GROMACS .gro file of C-alpha atoms in nm:
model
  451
    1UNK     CA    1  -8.466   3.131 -26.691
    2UNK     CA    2  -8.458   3.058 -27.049
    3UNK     CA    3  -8.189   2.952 -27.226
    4UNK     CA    4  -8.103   3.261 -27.436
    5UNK     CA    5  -8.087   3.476 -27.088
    6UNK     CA    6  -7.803   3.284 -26.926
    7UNK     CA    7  -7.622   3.295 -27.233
    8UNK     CA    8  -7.638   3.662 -27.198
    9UNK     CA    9  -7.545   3.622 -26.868
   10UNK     CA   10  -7.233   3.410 -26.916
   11UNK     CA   11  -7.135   3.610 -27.214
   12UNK     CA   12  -7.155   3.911 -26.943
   13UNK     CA   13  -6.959   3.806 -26.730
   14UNK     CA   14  -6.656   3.630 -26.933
   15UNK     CA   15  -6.660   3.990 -27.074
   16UNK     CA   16  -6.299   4.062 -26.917
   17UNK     CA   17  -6.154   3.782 -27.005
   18UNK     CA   18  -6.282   3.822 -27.370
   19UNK     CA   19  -6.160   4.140 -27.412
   20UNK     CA   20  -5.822   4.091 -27.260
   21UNK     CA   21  -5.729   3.799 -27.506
   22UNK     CA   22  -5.563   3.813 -27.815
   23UNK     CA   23  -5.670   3.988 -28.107
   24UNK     CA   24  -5.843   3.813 -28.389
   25UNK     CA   25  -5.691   3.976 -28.745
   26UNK     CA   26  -5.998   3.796 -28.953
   27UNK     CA   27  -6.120   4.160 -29.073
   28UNK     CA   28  -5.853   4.274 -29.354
   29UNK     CA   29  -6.046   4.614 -29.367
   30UNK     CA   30  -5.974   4.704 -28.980
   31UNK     CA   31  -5.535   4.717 -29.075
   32UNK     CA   32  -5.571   4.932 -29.353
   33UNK     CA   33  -5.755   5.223 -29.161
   34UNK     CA   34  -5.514   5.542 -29.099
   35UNK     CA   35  -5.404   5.590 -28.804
   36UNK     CA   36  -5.548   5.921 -28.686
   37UNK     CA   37  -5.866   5.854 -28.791
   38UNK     CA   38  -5.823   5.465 -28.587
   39UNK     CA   39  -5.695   5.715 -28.244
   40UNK     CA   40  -5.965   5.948 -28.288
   41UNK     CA   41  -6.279   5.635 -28.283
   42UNK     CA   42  -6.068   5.537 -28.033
   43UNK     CA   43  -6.060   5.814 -27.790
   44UNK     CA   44  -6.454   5.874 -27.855
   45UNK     CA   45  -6.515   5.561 -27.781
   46UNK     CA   46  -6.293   5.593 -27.441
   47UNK     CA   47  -6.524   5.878 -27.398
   48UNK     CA   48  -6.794   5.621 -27.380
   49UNK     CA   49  -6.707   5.370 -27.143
   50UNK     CA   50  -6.323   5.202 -27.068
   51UNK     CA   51  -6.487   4.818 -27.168
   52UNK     CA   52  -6.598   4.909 -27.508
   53UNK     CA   53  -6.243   5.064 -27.569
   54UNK     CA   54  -6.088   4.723 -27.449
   55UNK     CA   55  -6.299   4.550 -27.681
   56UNK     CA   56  -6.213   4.834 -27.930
   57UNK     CA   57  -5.822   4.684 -27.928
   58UNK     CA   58  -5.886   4.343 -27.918
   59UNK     CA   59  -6.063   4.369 -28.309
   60UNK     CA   60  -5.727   4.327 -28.465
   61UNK     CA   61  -5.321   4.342 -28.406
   62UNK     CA   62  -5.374   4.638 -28.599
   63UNK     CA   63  -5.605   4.823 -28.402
   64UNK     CA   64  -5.400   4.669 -28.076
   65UNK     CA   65  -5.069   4.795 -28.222
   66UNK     CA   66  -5.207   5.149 -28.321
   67UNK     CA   67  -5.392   5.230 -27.992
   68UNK     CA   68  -5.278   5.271 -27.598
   69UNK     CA   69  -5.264   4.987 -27.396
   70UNK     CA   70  -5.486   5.015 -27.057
   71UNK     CA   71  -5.257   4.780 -26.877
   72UNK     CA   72  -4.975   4.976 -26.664
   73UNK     CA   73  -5.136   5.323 -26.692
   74UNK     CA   74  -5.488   5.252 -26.599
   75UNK     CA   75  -5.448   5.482 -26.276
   76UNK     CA   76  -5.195   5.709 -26.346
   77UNK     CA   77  -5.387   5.807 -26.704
   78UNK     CA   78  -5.732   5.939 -26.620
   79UNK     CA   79  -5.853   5.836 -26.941
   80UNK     CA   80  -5.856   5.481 -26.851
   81UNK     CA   81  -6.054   5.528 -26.536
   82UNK     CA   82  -6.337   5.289 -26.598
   83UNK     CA   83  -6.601   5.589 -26.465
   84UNK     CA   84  -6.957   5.469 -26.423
   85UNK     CA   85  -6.864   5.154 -26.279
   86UNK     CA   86  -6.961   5.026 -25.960
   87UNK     CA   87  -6.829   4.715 -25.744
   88UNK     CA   88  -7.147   4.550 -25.655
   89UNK     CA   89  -7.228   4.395 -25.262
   90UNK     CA   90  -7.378   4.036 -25.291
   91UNK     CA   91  -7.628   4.074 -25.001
   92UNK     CA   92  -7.707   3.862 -24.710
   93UNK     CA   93  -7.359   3.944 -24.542
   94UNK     CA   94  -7.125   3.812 -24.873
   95UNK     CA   95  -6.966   4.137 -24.840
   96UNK     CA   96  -6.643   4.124 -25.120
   97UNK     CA   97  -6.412   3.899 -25.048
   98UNK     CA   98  -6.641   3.654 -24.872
   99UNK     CA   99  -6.534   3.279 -24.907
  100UNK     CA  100  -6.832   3.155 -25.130
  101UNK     CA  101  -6.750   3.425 -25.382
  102UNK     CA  102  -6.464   3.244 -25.514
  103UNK     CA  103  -6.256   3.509 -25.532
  104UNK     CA  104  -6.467   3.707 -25.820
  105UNK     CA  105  -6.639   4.048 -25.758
  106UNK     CA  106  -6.943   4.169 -25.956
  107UNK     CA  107  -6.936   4.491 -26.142
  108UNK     CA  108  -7.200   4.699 -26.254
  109UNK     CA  109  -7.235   4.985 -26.524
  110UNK     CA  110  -7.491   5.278 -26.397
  111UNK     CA  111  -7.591   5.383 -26.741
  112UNK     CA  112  -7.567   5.053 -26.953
  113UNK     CA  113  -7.674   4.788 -26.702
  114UNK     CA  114  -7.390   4.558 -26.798
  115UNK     CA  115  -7.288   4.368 -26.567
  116UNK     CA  116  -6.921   4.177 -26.527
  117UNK     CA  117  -6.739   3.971 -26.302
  118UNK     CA  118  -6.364   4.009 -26.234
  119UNK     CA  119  -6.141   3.769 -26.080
  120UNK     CA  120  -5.965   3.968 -25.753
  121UNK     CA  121  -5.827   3.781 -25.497
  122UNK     CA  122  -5.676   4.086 -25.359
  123UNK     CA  123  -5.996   4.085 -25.141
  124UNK     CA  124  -5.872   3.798 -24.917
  125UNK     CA  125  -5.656   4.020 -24.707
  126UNK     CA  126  -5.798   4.340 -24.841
  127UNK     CA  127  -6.105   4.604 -24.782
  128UNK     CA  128  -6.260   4.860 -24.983
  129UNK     CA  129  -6.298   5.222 -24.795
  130UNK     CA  130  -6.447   5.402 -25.119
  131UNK     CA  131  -6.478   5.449 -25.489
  132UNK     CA  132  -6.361   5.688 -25.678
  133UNK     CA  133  -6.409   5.661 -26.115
  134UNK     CA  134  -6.459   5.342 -26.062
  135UNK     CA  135  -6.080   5.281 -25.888
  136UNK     CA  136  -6.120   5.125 -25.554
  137UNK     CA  137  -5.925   5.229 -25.196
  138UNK     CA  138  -5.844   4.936 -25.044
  139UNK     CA  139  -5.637   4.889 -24.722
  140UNK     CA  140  -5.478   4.588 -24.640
  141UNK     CA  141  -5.549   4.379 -24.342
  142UNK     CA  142  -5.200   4.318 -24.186
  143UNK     CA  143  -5.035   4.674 -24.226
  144UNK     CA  144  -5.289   4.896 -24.296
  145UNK     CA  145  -5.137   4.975 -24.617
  146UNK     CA  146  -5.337   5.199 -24.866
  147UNK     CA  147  -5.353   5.099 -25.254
  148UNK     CA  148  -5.543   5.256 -25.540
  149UNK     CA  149  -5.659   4.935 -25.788
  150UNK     CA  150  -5.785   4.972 -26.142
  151UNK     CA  151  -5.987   4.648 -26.089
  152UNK     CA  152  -6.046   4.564 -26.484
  153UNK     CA  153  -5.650   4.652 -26.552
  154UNK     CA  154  -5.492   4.477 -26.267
  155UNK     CA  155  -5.275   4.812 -26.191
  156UNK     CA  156  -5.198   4.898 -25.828
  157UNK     CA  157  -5.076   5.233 -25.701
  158UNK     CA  158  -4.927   5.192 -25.323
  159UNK     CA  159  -5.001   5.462 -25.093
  160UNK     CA  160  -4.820   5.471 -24.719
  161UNK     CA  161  -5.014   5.289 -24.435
  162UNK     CA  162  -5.333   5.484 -24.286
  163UNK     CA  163  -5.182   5.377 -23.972
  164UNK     CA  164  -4.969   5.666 -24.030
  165UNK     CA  165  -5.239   5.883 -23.920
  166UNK     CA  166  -5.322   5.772 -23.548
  167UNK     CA  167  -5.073   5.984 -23.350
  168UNK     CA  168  -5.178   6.271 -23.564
  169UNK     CA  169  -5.544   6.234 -23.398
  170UNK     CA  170  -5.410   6.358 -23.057
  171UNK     CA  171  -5.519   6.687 -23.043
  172UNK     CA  172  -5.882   6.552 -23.178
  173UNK     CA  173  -5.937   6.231 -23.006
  174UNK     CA  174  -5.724   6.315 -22.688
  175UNK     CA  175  -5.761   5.984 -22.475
  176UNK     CA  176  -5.994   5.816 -22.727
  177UNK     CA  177  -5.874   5.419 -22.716
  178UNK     CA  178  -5.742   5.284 -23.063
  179UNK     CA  179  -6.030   5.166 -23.173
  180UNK     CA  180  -6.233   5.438 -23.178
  181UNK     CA  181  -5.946   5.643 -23.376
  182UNK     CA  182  -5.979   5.318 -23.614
  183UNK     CA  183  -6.368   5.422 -23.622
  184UNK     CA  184  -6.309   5.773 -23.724
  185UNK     CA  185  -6.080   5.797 -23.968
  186UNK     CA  186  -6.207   5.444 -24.147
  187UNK     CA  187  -6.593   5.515 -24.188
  188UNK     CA  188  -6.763   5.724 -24.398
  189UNK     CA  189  -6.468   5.885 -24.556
  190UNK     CA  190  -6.447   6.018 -24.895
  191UNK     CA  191  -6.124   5.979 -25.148
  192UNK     CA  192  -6.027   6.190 -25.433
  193UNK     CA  193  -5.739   6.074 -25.667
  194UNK     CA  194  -5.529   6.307 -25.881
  195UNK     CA  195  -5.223   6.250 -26.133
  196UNK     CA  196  -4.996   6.425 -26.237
  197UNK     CA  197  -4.644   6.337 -26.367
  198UNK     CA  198  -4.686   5.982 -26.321
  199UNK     CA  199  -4.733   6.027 -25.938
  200UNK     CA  200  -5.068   5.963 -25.781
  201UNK     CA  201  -5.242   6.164 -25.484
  202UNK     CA  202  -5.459   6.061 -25.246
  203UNK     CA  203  -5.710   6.287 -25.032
  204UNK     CA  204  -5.931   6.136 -24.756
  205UNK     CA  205  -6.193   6.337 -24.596
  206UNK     CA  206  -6.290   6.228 -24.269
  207UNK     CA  207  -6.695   6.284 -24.198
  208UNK     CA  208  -6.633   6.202 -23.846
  209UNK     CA  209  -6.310   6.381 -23.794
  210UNK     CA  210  -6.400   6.725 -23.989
  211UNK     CA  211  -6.040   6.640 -24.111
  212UNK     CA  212  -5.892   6.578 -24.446
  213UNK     CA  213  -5.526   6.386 -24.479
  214UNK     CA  214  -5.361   6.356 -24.785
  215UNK     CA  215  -5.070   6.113 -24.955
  216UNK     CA  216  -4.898   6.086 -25.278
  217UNK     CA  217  -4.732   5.761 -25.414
  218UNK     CA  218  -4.344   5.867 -25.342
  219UNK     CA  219  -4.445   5.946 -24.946
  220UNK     CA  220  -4.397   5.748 -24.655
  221UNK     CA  221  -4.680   5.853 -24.434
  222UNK     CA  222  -5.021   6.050 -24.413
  223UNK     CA  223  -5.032   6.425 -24.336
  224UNK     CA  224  -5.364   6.549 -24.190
  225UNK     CA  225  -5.439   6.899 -24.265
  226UNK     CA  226  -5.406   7.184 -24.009
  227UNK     CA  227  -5.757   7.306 -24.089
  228UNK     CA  228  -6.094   7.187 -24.063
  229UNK     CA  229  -6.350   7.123 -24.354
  230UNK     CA  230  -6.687   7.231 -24.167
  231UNK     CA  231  -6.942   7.024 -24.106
  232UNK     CA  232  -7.133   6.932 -24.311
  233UNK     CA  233  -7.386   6.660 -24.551
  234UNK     CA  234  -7.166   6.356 -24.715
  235UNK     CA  235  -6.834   6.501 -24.966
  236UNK     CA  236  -6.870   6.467 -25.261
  237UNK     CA  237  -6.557   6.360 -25.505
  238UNK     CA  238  -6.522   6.488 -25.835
  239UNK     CA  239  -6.283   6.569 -26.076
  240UNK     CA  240  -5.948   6.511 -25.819
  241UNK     CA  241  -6.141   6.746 -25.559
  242UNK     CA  242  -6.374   6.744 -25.319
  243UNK     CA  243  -6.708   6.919 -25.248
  244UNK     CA  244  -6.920   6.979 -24.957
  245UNK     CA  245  -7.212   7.201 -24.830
  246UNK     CA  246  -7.170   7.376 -24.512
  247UNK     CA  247  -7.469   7.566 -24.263
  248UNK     CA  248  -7.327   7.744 -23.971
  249UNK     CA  249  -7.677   7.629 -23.815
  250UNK     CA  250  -7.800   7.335 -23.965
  251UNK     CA  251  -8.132   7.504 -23.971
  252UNK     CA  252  -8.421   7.465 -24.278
  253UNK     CA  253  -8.404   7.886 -24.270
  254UNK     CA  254  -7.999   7.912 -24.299
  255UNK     CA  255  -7.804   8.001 -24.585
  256UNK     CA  256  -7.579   7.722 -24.748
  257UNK     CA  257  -7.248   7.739 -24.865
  258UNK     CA  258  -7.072   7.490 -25.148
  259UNK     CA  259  -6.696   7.478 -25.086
  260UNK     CA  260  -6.436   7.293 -25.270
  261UNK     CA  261  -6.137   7.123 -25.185
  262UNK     CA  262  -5.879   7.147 -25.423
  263UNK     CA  263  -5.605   6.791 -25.440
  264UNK     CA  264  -5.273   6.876 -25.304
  265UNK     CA  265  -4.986   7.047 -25.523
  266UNK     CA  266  -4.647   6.871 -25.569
  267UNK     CA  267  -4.356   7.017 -25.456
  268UNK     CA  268  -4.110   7.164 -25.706
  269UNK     CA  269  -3.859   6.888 -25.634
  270UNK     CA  270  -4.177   6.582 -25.735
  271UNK     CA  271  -4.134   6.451 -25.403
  272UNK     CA  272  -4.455   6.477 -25.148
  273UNK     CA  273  -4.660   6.751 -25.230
  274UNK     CA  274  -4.784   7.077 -25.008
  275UNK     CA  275  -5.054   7.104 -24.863
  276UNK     CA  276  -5.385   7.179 -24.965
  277UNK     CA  277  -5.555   7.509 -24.941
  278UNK     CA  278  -5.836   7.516 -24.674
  279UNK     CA  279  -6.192   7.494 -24.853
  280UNK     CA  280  -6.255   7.837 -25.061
  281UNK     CA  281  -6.665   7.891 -25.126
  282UNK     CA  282  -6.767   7.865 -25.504
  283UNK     CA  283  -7.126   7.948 -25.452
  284UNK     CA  284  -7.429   8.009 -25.181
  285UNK     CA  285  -7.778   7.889 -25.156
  286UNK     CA  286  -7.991   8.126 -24.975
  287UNK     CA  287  -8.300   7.954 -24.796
  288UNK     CA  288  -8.495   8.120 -25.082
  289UNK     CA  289  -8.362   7.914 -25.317
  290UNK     CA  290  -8.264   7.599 -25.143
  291UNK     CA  291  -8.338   7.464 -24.837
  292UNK     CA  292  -8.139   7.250 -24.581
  293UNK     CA  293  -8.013   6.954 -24.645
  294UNK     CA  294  -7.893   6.992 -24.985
  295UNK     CA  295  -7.675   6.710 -25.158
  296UNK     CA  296  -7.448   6.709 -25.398
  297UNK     CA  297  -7.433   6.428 -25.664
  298UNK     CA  298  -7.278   6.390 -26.041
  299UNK     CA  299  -7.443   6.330 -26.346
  300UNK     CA  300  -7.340   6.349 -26.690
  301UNK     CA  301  -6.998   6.500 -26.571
  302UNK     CA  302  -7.179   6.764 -26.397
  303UNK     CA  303  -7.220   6.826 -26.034
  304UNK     CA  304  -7.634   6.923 -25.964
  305UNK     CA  305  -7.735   7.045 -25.652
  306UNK     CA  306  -8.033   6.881 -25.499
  307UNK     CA  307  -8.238   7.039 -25.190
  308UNK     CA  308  -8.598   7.154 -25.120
  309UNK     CA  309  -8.819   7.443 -25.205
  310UNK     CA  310  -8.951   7.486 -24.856
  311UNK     CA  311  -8.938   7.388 -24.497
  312UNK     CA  312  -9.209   7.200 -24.577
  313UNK     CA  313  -8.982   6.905 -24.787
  314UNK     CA  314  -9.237   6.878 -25.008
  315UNK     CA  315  -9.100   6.945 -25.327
  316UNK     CA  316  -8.763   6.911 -25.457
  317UNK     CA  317  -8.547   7.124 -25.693
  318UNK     CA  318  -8.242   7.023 -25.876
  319UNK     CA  319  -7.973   7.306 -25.989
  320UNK     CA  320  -7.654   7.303 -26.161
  321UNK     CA  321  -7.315   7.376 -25.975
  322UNK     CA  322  -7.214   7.614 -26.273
  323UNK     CA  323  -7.499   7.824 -26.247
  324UNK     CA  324  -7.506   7.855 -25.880
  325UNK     CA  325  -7.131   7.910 -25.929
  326UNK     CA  326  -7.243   8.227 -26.155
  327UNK     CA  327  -7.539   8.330 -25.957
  328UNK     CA  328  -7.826   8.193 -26.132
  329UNK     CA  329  -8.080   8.045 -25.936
  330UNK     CA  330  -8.301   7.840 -26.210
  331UNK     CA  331  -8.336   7.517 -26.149
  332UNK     CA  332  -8.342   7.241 -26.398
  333UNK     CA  333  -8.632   7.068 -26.539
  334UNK     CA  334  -8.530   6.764 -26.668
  335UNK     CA  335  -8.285   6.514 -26.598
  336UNK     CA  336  -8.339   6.276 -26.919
  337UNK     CA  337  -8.325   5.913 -26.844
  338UNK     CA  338  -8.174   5.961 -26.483
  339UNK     CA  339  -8.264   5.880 -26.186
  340UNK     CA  340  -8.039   5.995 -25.842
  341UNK     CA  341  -7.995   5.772 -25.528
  342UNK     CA  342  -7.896   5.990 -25.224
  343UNK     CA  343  -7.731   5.806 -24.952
  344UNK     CA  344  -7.414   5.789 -24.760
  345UNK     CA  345  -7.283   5.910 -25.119
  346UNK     CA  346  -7.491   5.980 -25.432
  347UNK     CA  347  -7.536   5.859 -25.749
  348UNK     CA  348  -7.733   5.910 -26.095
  349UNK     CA  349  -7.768   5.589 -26.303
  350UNK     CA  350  -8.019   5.527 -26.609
  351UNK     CA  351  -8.345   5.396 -26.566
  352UNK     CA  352  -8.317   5.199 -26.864
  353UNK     CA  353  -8.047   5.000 -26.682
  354UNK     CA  354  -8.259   4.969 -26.374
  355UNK     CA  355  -8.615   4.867 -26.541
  356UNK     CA  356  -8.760   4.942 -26.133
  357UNK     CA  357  -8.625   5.300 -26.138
  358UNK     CA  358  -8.821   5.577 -26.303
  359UNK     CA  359  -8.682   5.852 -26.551
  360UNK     CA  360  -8.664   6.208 -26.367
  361UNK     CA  361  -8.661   6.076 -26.012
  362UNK     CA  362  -8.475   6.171 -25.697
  363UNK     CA  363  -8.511   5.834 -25.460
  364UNK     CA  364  -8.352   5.917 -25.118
  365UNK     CA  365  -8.469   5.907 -24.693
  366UNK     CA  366  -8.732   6.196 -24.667
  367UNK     CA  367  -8.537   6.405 -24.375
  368UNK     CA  368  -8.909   6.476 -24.247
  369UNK     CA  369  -9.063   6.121 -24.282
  370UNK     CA  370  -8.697   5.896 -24.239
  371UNK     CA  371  -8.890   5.680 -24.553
  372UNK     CA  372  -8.720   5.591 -24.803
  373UNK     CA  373  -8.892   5.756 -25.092
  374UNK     CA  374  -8.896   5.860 -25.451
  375UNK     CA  375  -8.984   6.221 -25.591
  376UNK     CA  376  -9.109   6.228 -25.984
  377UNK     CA  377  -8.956   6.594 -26.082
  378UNK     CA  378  -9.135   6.636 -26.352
  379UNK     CA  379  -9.498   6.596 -26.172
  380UNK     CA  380  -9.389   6.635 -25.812
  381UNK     CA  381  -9.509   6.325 -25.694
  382UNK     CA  382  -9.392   6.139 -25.431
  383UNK     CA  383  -9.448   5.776 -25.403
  384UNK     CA  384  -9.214   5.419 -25.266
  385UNK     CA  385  -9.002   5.300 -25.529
  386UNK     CA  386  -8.935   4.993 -25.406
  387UNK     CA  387  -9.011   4.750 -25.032
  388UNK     CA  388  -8.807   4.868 -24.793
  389UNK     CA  389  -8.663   4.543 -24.630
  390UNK     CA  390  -8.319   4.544 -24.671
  391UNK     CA  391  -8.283   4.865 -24.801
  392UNK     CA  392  -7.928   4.907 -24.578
  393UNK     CA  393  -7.783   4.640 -24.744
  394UNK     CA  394  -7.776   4.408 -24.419
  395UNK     CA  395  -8.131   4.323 -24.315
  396UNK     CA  396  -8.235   3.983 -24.478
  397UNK     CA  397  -8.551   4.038 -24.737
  398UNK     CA  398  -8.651   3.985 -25.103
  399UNK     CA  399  -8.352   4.176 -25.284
  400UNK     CA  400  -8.357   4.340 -25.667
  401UNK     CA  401  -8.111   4.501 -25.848
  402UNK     CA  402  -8.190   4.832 -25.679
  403UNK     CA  403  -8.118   4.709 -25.339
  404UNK     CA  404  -7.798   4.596 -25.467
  405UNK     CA  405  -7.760   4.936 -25.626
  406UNK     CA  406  -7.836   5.057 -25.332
  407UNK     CA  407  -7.603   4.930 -25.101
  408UNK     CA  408  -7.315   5.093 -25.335
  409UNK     CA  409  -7.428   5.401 -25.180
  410UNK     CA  410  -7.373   5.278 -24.808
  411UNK     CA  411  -6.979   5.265 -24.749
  412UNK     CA  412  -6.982   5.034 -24.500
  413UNK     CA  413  -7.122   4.759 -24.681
  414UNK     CA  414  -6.814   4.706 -24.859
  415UNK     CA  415  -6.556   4.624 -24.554
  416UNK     CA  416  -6.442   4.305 -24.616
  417UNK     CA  417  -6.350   4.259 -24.223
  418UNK     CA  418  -6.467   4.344 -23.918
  419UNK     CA  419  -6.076   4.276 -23.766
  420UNK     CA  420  -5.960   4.547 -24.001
  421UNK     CA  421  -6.206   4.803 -23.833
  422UNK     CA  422  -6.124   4.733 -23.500
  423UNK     CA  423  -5.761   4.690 -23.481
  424UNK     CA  424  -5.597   4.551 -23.191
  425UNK     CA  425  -5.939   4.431 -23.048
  426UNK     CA  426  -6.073   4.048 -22.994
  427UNK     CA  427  -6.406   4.016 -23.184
  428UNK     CA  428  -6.407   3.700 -23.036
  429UNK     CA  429  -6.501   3.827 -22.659
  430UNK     CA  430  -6.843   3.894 -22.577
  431UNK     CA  431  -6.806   4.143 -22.360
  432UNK     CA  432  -6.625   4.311 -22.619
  433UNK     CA  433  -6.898   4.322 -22.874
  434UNK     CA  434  -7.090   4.397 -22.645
  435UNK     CA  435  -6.939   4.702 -22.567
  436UNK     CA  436  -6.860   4.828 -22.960
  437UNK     CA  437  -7.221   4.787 -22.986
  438UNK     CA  438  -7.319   4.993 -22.726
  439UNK     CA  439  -7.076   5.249 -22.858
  440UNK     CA  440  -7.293   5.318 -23.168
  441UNK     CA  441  -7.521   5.171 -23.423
  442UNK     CA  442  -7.301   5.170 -23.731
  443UNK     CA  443  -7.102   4.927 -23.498
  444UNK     CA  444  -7.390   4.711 -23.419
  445UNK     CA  445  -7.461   4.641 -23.773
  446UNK     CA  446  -7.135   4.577 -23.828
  447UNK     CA  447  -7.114   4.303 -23.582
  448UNK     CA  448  -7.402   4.143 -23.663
  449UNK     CA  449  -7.336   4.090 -24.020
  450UNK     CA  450  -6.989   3.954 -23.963
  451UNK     CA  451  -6.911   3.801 -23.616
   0.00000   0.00000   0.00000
């Protein structure tokens, strides 16, 4: 490594702390700009990405003094939700909060390819369940207590314990030891986060479960919803609400169906808030047009629609939501620099920020093949974008920064401990392992990586 890369590197990841200091007031032009014309660059460059605004402020005490601060509203203001970031897994097992991190979590913009390191030692007693803007859902270990944290602000929005929830799993998981409950509503779950008034709503779907429970910031516990969000491919969160595609029969010849969740409404009093409506449909896919699976996945604030032409899956097509919405099938022909991983959740990042990535790709497991494989849209290629060892995040292997990339889109790489999954049951017993890994794979995996 030469010299002038880890420069780069260190100036990367001191980032925060660079931004976050003082402001230097060595430029006499910056105080004499007016004021609207100072909040207006500001809020395009907000637009932009929530670091550049930081560094933005920390020009001059002018520019400080004349612009919002980040610090105190960063979750309750949806302007300051640092969107496109994503908290990165180490590999090899140093899952976030592991000892030899130090405390420090990497962080990693999908369209810039910056890459910064923050300093959280929440993650000692803490685990992440999802991602949502770039906020993190942890729970902590010893109470199960839900919090929203803007990790480059420090601001932390408390939400009631999800422990809260396991009586209300009676009528689903009648007889089902606490464990398994823990199972179900902890993996694979999808959050939403809305705000409104200065109070902050949660919504967890459970993939499991069929279920979705929801909690504000002034309530004590979680309320699961008395209906049922079919089944269907991974949520998708967007915008405060959630999105899913639904087959009655999960069939390459049956119609699809894209329903939305809408977030919760507060009550007139600002205390709690009702609850949601059941999913409404906002548009269909006949097998014409799409076939099953289709996934959902945003890019450039937009939500496409990504399935196959045929039963075949030999070719992909990529629609917008708005047009299905409207009833126009044509599908979209370019993607620009993008590139979308389809896992456990999806993403779009730039392949200029991932130099192993090609432009106009969809990189996802074949449903036909089980690969793991990457579709040029533009020629309708198919080829293997990268090795495959270590792909889930846990096998050991030669890594790059798309494995790591990767793994963002595989939820259950981010626990931070195995305790915290299994509540109320001694890892240490062999027999017990033994038994949560005959129970299912996810739990095998689990157990391996952090026994």
């Amino acid at each position: 490594m030469t010299s002038g890369t880890r420069k780069r590197r260190r100036s990367a990841v001191a980032t925060l702390d660079v931004a976050m200091a003082a402001p230097s007031s060595l430029s006499p032009w910056a105080s004499i700009l007016p004021g609207d014309l100072l909040r207006l660059i500001a809020g395009l460059v907000l637009e932009g990405d929530f670091l550049d605004y930081v560094r933005f402020r920390a020009v001059c005490t002018g520019w400080r003094s004349g612009t919002l601060c980040p610090r105190g509203r960063g979750v309750t203001d949806l302007r300051f939700h640092p969107r496109r970031w994503m908290m990165l897994t180490e590999g090899h097992g140093l899952y976030p909060g592991y000892g030899k991190l130090g405390g420090y979590v990497r962080f990693f913009n999908l369209y810039t390819g910056t890459f910064v390191r923050a300093k959280l030692p929440l993650f000692r007693n803490h685990c992440t369940l999802d991602s949502v803007d770039g906020l993190l859902i942890l729970q902590r270990d010893e109470d199960t207590g839900i919090r929203v944290l803007h990790p480059f602000t420090g601001d932390i929005v408390e939400l009631p314990p999800l422990a809260t929830l396991l009586t209300q799993l009676d009528g689903y998981l009648n007889g089902a030891p606490e464990w398994e409950r823990w199972f179900s509503i902890r993996n694979n779950l999808c959050a939403s986060v809305s705000c409104n008034a200065g109070i902050t709503t949660v919504m967890l779907a459970f993939h499991h479960l069929s279920r979705v429970a929801f909690a504000t910031s002034q309530d004590r516990h979680w309320t699961m919803t008395s209906w049922e969000v079919p089944r269907s491919v991974r949520p998708l969160s967007f915008r405060g609400k959630i999105y899913v595609v639904h087959n009655q029969t999960p069939t390459v010849d049956a119609t699809s169906h894209v329903l939305q969740i809408d977030h919760p409404l507060q009550n007139e009093i600002g205390i709690g808030c009702r609850q949601p409506s059941p999913p409404r449909l906002v548009a269909t896919c006949p097998p014409n047009v799409l076939r099953y699976p289709i996934y959902l996945v945003e890019c450039d604030s937009e939500i496409l629609v990504v399935g196959h032409s045929d039963s075949s899956f030999s070719h992909i097509l990529v629609y917008k939501l708005a047009d299905l919405v409207l009833g126009r099938f044509i599908p979209i022909t370019s993607i620009g620099d993008r590139a979308l991983l389809i896992e456990e959740r999806s993403l779009s990042v730039s392949s200029k920020s991932l130099p192993t990535v090609m432009a106009e790709t969809v990189i996802y497991t074949h449903p036909r093949t089980r690969d793991f494989a990457q579709y040029q849209l533009g020629t309708g290629t198919w080829s293997r974008p990268i090795d495959k060892c270590g792909i889930d995040g846990f096998a050991p292997g030669p890594r790059s920064l798309i494995h790591h990339v990767m793994s963002c889109c595989i939820r259950n790489v981010w626990f931070g401990s195995l305790q915290i999954l299994f509540t109320g049951i001694e890892l240490n017993d062999p027999c017990c392992v033994e038994e949560l890994v005959d129970v299912h794979d996810e739990v095998e995996r689990l157990v391996l990586v952090r026994r």
